[in-house]
JSON list of C-alpha atoms in Angstrom, two decimals:
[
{"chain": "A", "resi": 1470, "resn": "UNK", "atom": "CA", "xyz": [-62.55, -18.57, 6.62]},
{"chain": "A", "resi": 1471, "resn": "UNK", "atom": "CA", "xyz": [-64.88, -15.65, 6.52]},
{"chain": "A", "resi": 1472, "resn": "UNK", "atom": "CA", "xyz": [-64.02, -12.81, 5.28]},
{"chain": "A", "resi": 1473, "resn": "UNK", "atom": "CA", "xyz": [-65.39, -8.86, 6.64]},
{"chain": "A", "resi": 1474, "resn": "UNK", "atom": "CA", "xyz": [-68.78, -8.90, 7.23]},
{"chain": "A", "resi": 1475, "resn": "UNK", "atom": "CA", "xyz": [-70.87, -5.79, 7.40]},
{"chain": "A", "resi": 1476, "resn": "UNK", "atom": "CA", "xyz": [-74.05, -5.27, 9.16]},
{"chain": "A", "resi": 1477, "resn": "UNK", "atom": "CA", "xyz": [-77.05, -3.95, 8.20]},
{"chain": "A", "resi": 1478, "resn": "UNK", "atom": "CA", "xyz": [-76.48, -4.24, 4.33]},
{"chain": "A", "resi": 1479, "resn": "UNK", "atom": "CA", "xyz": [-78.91, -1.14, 3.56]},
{"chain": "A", "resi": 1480, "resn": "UNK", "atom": "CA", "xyz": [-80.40, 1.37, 5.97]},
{"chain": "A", "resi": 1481, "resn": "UNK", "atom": "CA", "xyz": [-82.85, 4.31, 5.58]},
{"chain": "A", "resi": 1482, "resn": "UNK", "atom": "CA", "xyz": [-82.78, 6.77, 8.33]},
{"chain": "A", "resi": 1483, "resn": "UNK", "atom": "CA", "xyz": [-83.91, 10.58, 8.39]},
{"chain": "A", "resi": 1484, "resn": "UNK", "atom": "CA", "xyz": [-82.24, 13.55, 8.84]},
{"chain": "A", "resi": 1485, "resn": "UNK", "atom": "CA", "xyz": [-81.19, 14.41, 12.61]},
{"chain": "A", "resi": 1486, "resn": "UNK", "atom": "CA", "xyz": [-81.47, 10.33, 13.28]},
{"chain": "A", "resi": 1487, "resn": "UNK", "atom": "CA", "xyz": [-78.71, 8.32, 14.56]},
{"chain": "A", "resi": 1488, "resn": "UNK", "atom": "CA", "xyz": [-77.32, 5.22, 13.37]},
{"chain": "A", "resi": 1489, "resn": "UNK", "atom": "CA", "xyz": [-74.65, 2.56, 14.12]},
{"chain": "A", "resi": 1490, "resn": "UNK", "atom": "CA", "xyz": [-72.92, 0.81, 11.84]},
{"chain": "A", "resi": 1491, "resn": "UNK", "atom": "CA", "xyz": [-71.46, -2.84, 12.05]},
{"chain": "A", "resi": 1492, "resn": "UNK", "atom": "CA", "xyz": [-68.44, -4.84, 11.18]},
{"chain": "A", "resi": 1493, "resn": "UNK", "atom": "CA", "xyz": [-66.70, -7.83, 12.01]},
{"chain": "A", "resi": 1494, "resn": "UNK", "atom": "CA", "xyz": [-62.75, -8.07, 10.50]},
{"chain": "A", "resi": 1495, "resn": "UNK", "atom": "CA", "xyz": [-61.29, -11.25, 8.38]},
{"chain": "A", "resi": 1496, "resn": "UNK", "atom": "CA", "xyz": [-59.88, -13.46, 11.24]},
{"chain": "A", "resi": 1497, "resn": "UNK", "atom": "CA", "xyz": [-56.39, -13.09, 11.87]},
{"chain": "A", "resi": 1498, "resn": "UNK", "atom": "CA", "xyz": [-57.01, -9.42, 11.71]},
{"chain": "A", "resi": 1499, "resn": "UNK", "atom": "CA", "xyz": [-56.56, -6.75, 14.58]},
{"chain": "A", "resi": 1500, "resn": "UNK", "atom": "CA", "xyz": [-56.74, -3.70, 12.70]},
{"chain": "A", "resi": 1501, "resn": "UNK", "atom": "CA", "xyz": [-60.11, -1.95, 11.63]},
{"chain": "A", "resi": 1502, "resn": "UNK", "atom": "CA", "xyz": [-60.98, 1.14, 8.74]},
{"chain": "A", "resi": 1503, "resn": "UNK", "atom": "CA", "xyz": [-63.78, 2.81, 7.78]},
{"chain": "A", "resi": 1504, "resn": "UNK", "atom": "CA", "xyz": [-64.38, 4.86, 4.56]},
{"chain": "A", "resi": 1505, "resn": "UNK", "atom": "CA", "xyz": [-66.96, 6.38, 3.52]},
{"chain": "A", "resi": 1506, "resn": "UNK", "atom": "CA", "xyz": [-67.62, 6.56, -0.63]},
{"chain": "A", "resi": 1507, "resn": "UNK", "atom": "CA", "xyz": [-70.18, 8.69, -2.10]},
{"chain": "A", "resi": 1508, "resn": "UNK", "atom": "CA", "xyz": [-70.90, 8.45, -5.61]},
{"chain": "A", "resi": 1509, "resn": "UNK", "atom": "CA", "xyz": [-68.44, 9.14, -8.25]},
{"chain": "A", "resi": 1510, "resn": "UNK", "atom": "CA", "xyz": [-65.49, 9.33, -5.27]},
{"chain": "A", "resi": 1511, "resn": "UNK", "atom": "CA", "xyz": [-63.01, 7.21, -4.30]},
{"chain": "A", "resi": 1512, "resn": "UNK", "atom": "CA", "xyz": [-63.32, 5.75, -0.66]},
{"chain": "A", "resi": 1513, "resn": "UNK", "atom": "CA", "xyz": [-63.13, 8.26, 1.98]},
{"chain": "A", "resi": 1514, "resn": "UNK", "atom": "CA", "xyz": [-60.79, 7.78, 5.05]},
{"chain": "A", "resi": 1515, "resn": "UNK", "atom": "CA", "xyz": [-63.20, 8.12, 8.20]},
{"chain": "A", "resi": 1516, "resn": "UNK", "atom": "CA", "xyz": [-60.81, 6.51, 11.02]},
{"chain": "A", "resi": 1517, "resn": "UNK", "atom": "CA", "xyz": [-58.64, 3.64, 11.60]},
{"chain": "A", "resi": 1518, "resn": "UNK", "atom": "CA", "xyz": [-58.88, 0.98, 15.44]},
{"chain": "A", "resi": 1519, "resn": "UNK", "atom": "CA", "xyz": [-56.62, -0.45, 16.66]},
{"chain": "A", "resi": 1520, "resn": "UNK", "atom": "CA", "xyz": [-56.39, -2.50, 19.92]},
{"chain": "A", "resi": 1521, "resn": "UNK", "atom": "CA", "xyz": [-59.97, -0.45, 20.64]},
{"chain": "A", "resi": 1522, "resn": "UNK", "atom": "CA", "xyz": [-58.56, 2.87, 20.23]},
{"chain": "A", "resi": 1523, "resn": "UNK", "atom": "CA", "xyz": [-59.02, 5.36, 17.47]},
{"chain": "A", "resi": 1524, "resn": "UNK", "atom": "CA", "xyz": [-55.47, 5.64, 15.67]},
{"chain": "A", "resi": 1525, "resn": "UNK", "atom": "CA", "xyz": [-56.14, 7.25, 12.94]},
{"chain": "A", "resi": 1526, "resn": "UNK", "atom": "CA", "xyz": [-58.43, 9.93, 11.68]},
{"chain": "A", "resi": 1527, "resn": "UNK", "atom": "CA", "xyz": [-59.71, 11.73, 8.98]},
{"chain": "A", "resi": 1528, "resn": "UNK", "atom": "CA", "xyz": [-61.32, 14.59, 7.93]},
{"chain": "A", "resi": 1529, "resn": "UNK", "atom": "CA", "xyz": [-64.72, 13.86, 9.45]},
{"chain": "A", "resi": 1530, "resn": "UNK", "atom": "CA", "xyz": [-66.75, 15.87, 12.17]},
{"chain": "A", "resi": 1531, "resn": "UNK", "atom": "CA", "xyz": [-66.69, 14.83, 15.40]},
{"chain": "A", "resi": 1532, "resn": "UNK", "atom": "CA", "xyz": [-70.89, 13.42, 14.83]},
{"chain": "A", "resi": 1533, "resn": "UNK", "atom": "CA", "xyz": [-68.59, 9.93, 13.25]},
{"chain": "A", "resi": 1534, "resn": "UNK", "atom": "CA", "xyz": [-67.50, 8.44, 15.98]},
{"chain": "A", "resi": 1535, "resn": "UNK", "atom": "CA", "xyz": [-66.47, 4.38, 16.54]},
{"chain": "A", "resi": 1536, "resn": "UNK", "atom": "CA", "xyz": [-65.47, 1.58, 18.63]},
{"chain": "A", "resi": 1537, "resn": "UNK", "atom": "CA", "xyz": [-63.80, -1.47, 18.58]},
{"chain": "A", "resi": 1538, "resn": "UNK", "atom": "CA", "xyz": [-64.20, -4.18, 20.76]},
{"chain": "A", "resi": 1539, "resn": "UNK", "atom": "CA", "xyz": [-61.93, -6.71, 22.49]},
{"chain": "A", "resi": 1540, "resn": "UNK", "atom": "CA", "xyz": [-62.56, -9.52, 19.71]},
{"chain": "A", "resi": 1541, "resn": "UNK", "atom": "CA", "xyz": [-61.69, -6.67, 17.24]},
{"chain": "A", "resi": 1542, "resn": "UNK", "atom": "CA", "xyz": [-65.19, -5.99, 15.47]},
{"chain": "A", "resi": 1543, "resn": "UNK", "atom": "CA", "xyz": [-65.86, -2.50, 15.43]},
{"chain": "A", "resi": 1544, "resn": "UNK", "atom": "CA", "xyz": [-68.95, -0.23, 15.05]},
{"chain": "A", "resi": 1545, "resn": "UNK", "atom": "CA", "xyz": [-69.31, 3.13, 13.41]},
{"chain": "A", "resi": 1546, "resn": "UNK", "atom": "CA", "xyz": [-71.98, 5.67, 14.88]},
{"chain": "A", "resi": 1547, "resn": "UNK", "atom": "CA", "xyz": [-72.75, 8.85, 13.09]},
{"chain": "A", "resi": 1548, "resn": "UNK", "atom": "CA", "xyz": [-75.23, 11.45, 15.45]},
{"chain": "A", "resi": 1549, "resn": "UNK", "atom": "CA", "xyz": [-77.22, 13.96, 14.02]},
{"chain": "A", "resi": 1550, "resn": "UNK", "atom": "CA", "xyz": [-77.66, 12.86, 10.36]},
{"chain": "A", "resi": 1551, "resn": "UNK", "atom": "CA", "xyz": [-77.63, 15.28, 7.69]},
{"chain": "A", "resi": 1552, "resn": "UNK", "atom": "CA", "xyz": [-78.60, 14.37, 3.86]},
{"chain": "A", "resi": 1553, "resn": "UNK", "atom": "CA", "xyz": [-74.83, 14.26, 2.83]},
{"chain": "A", "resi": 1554, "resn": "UNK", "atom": "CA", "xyz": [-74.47, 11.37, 4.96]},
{"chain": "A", "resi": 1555, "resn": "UNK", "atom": "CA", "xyz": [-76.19, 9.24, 1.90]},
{"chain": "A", "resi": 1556, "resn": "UNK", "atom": "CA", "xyz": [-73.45, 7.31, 0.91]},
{"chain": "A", "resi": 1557, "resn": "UNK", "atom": "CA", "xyz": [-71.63, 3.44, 0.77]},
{"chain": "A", "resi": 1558, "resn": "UNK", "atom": "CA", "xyz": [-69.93, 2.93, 4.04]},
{"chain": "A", "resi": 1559, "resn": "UNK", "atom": "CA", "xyz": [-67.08, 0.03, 3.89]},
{"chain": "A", "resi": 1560, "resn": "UNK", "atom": "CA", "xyz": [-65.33, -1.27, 6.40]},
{"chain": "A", "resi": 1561, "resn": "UNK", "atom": "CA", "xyz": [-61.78, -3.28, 5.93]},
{"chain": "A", "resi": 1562, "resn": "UNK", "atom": "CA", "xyz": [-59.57, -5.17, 8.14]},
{"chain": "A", "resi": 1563, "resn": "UNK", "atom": "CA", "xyz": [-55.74, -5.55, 7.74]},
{"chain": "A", "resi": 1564, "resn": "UNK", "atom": "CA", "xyz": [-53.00, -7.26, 9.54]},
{"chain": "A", "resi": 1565, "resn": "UNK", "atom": "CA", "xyz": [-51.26, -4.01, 10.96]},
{"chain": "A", "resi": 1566, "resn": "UNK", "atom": "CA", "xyz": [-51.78, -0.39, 9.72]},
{"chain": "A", "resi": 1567, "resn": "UNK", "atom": "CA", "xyz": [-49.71, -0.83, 6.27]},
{"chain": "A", "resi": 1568, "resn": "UNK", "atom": "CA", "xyz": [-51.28, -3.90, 5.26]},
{"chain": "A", "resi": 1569, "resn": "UNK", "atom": "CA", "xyz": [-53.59, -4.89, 2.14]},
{"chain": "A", "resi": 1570, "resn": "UNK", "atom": "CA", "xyz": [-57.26, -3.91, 3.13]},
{"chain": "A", "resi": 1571, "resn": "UNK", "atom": "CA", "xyz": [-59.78, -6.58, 3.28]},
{"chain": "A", "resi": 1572, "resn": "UNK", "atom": "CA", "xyz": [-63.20, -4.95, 2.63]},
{"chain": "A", "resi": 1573, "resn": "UNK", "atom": "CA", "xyz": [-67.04, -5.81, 3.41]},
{"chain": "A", "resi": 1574, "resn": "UNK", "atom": "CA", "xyz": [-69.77, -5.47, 0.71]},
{"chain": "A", "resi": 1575, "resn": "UNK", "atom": "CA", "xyz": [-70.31, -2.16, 2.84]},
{"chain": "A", "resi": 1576, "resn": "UNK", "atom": "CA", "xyz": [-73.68, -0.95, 4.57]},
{"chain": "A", "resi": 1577, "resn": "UNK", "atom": "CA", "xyz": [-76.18, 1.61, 2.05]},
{"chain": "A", "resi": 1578, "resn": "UNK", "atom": "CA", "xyz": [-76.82, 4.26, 3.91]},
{"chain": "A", "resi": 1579, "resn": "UNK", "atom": "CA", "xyz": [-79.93, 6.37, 2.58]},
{"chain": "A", "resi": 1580, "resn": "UNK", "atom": "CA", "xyz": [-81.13, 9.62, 4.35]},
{"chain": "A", "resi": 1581, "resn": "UNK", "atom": "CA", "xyz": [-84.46, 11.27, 3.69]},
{"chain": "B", "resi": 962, "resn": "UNK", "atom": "CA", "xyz": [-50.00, 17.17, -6.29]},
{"chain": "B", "resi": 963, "resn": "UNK", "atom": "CA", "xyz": [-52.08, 17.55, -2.71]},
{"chain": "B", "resi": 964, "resn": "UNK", "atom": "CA", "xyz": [-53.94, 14.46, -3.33]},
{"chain": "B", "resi": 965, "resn": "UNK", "atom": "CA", "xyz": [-54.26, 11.19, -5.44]},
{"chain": "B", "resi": 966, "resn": "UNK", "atom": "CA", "xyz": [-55.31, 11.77, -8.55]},
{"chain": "B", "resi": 967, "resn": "UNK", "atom": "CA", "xyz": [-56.21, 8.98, -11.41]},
{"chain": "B", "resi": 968, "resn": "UNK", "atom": "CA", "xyz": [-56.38, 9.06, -15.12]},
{"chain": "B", "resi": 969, "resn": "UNK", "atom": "CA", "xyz": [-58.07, 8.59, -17.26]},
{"chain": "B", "resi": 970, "resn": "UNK", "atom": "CA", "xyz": [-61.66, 8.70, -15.41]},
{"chain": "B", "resi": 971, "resn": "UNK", "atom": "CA", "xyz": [-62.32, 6.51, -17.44]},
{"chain": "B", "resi": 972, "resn": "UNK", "atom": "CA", "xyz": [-61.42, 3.93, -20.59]},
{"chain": "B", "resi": 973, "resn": "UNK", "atom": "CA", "xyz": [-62.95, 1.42, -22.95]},
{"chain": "B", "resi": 974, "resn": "UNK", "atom": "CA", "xyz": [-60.57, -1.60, -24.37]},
{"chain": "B", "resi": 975, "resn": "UNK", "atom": "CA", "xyz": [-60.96, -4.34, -27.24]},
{"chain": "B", "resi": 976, "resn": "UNK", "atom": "CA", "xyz": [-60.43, -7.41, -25.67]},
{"chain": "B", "resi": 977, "resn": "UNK", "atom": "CA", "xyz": [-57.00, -8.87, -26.03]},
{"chain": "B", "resi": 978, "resn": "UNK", "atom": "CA", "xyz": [-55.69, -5.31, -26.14]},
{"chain": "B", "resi": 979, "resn": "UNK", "atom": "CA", "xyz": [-53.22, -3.97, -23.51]},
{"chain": "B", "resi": 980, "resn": "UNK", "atom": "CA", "xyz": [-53.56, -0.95, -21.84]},
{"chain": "B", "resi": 981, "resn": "UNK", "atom": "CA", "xyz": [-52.68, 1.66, -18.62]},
{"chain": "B", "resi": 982, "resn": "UNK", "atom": "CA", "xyz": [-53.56, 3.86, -16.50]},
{"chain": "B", "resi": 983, "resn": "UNK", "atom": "CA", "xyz": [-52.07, 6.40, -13.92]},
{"chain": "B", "resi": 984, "resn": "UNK", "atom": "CA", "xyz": [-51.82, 7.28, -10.44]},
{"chain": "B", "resi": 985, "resn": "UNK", "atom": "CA", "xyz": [-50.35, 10.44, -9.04]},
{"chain": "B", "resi": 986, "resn": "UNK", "atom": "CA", "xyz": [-49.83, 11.53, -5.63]},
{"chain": "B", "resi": 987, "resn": "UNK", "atom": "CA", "xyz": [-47.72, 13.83, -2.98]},
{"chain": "B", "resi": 988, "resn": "UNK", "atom": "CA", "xyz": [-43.82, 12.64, -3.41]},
{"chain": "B", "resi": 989, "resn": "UNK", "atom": "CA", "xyz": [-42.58, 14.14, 0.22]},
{"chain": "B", "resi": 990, "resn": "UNK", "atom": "CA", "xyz": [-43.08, 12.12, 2.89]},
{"chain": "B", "resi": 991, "resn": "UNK", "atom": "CA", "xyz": [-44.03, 8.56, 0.92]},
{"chain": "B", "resi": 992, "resn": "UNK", "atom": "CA", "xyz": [-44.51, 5.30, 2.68]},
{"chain": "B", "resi": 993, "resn": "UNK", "atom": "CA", "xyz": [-46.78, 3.38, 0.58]},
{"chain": "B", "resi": 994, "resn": "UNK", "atom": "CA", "xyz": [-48.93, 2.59, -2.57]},
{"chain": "B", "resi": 995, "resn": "UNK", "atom": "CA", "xyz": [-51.88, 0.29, -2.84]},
{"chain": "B", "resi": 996, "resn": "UNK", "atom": "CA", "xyz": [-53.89, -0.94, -5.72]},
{"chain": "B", "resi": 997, "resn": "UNK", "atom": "CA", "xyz": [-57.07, -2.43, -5.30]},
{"chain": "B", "resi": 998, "resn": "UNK", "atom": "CA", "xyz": [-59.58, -3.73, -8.22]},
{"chain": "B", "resi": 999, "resn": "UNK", "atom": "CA", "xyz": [-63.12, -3.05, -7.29]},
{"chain": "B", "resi": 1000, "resn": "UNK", "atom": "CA", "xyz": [-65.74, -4.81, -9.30]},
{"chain": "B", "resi": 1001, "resn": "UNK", "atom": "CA", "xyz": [-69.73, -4.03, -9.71]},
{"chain": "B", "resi": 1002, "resn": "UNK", "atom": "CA", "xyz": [-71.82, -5.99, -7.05]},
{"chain": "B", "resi": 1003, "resn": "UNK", "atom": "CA", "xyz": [-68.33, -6.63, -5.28]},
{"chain": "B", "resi": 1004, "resn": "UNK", "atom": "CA", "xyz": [-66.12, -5.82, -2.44]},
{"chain": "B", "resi": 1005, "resn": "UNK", "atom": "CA", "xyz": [-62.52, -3.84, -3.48]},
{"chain": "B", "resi": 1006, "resn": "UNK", "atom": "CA", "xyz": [-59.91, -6.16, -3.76]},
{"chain": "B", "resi": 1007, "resn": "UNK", "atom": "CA", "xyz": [-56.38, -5.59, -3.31]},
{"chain": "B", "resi": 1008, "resn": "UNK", "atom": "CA", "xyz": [-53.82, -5.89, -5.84]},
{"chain": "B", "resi": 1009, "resn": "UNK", "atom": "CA", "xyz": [-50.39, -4.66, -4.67]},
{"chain": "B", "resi": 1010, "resn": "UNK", "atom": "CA", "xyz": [-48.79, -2.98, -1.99]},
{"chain": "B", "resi": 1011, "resn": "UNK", "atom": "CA", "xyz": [-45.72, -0.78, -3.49]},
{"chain": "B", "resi": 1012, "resn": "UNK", "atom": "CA", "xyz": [-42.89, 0.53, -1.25]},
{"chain": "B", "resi": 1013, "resn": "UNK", "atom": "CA", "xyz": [-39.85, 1.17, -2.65]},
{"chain": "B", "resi": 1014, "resn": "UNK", "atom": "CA", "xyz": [-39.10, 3.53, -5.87]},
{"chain": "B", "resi": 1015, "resn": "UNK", "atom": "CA", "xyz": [-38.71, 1.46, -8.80]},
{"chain": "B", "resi": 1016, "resn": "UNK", "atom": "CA", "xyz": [-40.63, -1.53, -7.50]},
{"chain": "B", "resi": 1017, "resn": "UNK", "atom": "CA", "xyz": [-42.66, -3.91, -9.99]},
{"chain": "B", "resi": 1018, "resn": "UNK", "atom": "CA", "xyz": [-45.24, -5.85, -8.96]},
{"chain": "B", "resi": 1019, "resn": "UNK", "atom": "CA", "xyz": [-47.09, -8.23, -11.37]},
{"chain": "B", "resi": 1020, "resn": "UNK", "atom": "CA", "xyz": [-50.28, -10.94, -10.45]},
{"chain": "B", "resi": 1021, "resn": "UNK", "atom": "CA", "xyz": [-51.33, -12.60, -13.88]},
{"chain": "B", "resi": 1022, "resn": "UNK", "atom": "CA", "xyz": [-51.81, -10.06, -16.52]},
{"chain": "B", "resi": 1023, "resn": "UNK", "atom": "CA", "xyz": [-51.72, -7.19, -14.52]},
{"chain": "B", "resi": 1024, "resn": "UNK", "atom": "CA", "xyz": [-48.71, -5.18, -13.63]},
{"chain": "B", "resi": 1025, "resn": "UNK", "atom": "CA", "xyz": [-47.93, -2.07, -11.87]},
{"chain": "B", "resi": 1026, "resn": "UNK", "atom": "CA", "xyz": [-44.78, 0.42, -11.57]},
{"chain": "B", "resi": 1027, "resn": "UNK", "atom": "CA", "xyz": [-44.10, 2.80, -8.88]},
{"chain": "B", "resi": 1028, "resn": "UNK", "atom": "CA", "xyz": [-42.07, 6.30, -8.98]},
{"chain": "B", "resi": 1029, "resn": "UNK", "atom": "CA", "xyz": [-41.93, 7.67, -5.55]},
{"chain": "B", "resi": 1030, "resn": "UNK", "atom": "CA", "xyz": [-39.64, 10.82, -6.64]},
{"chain": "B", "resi": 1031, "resn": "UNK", "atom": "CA", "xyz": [-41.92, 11.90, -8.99]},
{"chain": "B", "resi": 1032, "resn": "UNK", "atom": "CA", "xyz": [-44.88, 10.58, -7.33]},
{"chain": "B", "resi": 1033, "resn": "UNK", "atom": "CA", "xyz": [-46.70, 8.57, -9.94]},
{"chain": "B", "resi": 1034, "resn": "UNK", "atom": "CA", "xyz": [-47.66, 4.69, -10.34]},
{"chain": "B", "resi": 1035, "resn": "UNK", "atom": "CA", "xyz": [-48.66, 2.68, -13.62]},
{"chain": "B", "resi": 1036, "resn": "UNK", "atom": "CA", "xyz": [-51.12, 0.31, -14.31]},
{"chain": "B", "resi": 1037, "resn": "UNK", "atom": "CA", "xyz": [-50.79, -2.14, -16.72]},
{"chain": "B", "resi": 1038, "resn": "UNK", "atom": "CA", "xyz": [-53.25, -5.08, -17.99]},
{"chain": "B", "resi": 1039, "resn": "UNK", "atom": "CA", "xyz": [-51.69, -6.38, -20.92]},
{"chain": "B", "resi": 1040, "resn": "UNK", "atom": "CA", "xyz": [-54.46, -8.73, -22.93]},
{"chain": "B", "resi": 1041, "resn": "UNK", "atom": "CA", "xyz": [-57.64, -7.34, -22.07]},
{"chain": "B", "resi": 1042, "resn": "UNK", "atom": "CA", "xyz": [-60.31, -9.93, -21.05]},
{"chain": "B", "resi": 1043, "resn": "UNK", "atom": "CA", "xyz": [-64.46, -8.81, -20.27]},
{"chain": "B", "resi": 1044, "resn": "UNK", "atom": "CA", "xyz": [-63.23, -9.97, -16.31]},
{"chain": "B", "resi": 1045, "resn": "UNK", "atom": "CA", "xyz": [-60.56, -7.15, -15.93]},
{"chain": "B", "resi": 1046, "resn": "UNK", "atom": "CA", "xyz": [-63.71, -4.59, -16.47]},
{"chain": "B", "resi": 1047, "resn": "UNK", "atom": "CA", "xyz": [-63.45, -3.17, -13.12]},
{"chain": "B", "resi": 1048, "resn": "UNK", "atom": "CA", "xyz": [-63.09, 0.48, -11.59]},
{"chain": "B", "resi": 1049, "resn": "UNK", "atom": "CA", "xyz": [-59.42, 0.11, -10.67]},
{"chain": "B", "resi": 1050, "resn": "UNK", "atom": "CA", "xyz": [-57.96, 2.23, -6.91]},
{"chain": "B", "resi": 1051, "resn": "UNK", "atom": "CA", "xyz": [-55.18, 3.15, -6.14]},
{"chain": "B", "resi": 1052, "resn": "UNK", "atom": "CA", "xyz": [-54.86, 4.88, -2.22]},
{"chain": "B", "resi": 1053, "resn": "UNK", "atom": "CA", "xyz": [-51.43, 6.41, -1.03]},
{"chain": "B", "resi": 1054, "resn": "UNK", "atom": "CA", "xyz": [-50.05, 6.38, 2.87]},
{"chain": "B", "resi": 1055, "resn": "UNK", "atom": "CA", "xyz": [-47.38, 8.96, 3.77]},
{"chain": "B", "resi": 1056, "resn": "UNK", "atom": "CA", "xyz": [-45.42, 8.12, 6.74]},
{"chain": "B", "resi": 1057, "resn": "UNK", "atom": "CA", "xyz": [-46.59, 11.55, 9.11]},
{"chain": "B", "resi": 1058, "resn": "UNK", "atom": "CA", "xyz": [-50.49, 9.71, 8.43]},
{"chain": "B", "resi": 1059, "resn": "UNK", "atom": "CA", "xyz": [-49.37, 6.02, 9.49]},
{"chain": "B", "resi": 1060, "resn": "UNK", "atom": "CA", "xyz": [-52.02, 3.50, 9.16]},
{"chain": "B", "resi": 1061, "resn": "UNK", "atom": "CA", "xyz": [-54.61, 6.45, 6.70]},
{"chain": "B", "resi": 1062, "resn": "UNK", "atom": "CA", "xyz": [-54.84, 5.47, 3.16]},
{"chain": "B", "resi": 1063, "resn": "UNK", "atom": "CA", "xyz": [-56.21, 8.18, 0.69]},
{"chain": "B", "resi": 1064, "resn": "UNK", "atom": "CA", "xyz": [-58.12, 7.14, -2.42]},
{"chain": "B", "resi": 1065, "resn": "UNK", "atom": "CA", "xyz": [-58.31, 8.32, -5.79]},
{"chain": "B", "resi": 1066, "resn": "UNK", "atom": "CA", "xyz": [-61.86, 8.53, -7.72]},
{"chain": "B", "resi": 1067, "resn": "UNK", "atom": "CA", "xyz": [-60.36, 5.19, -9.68]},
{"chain": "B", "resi": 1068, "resn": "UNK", "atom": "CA", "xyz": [-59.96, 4.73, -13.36]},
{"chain": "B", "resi": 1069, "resn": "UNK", "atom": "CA", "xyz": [-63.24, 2.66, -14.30]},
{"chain": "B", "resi": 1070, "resn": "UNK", "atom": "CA", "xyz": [-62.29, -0.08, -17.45]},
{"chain": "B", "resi": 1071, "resn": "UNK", "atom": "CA", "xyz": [-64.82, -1.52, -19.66]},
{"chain": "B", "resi": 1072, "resn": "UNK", "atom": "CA", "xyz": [-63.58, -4.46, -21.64]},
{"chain": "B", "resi": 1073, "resn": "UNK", "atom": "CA", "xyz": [-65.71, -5.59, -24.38]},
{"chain": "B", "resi": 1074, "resn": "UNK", "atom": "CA", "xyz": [-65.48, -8.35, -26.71]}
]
């Protein structure tokens, strides 16, 4: 049974670049998170799919944007990069909303 | 409290010592607490979901305690071993932000032997 897989594992992009990230939830699992964690910070709530609409959403400008798709894998895009974009981006996957997370390894995301 | 907060940053145990850790967060509008282990070169894991004031949850060694009034949580690993060294989470969900957990910047343990 795999668990939530995260695609690409590290990226290096430059500033004003684009970039989408990928993940594909735990099976069994219709609900889809993304956080971002910079160093020395706890995760950071980005936005929360469910049943390919955005449900949730945190403080993030409007440049993070995401999808989820039928099968319930979901892709985060951020436009425009700026250097404070550097940071671990996880995805997790949960039963419902309230549920125990399931995370990926994450995707590095560098910025020069 | 606006946000979670975690203490200590961070702490260094004896194995086979016990020890704890806190979580504080917002009391008014409270739906849940989660606990998640997160160690190097891994993936968080969760630990427990907490609901209800005065719950207890305990997997193995490790133990937690929830106050929703006063809007704290304990950690407890009683019996230190080198594979509890982890940076431990603990995220909060009020019920006006359904479905958004916040984080705190974790309490990071170092066991040593």
């Amino acid at each position: 049974d795999a668990g939530v897989t995260q695609s690409p594992t590290h990226l290096i992009k430059t500033r004003g670049q684009q970039v989408t990230l990928r993940c594909s939830p735990k099976s069994g699992h219709d609900t889809v998170s993304w956080y971002q964690q910079a160093l020395g910070q706890g995760p950071q709530f980005i936005f929360q799919y469910y049943e390919e609409e955005e449900r949730q959403r945190g403080n993030f400008p409007d440049r993070f944007s995401g999808h989820q798709f039928p099968n319930y894998s979901s892709e985060l895009n951020v436009n425009a990069l700026l250097l404070g974009d550097s940071a671990l981006y996880l995805c997790a996957s949960s039963q419902t909303g309230d549920q125990p997370q399931h995370f990926g390894d994450g995707t590095r995301l560098s910025i020069l | 409290i606006l946000n979670v907060e975690q203490s200590p940053q961070s702490l260094h145990v004896q194995e086979g010592d016990s020890t704890n850790f806190t979580c504080s967060f917002p009391s008014s509008n409270f739906y849940a607490l989660h606990w998640y282990r997160w160690e190097t070169a891994k993936s968080p894991e969760a630990l427990f979901v907490m609901t209800l004031n005065g719950d207890e949850k305990k997997k193995g060694r490790i133990s937690a305690t929830l106050n929703t009034k006063e809007g704290y949580s304990y950690l407890y690993i009683k019996g230190s071993q080198p594979e509890d060294s982890a940076t431990y989470l603990c995220a909060f969900m009020t019920t006006d932000s359904w479905g958004k957990l916040q984080f705190g910047a974790g309490t990071q343990v170092v066991v040593t032997p």
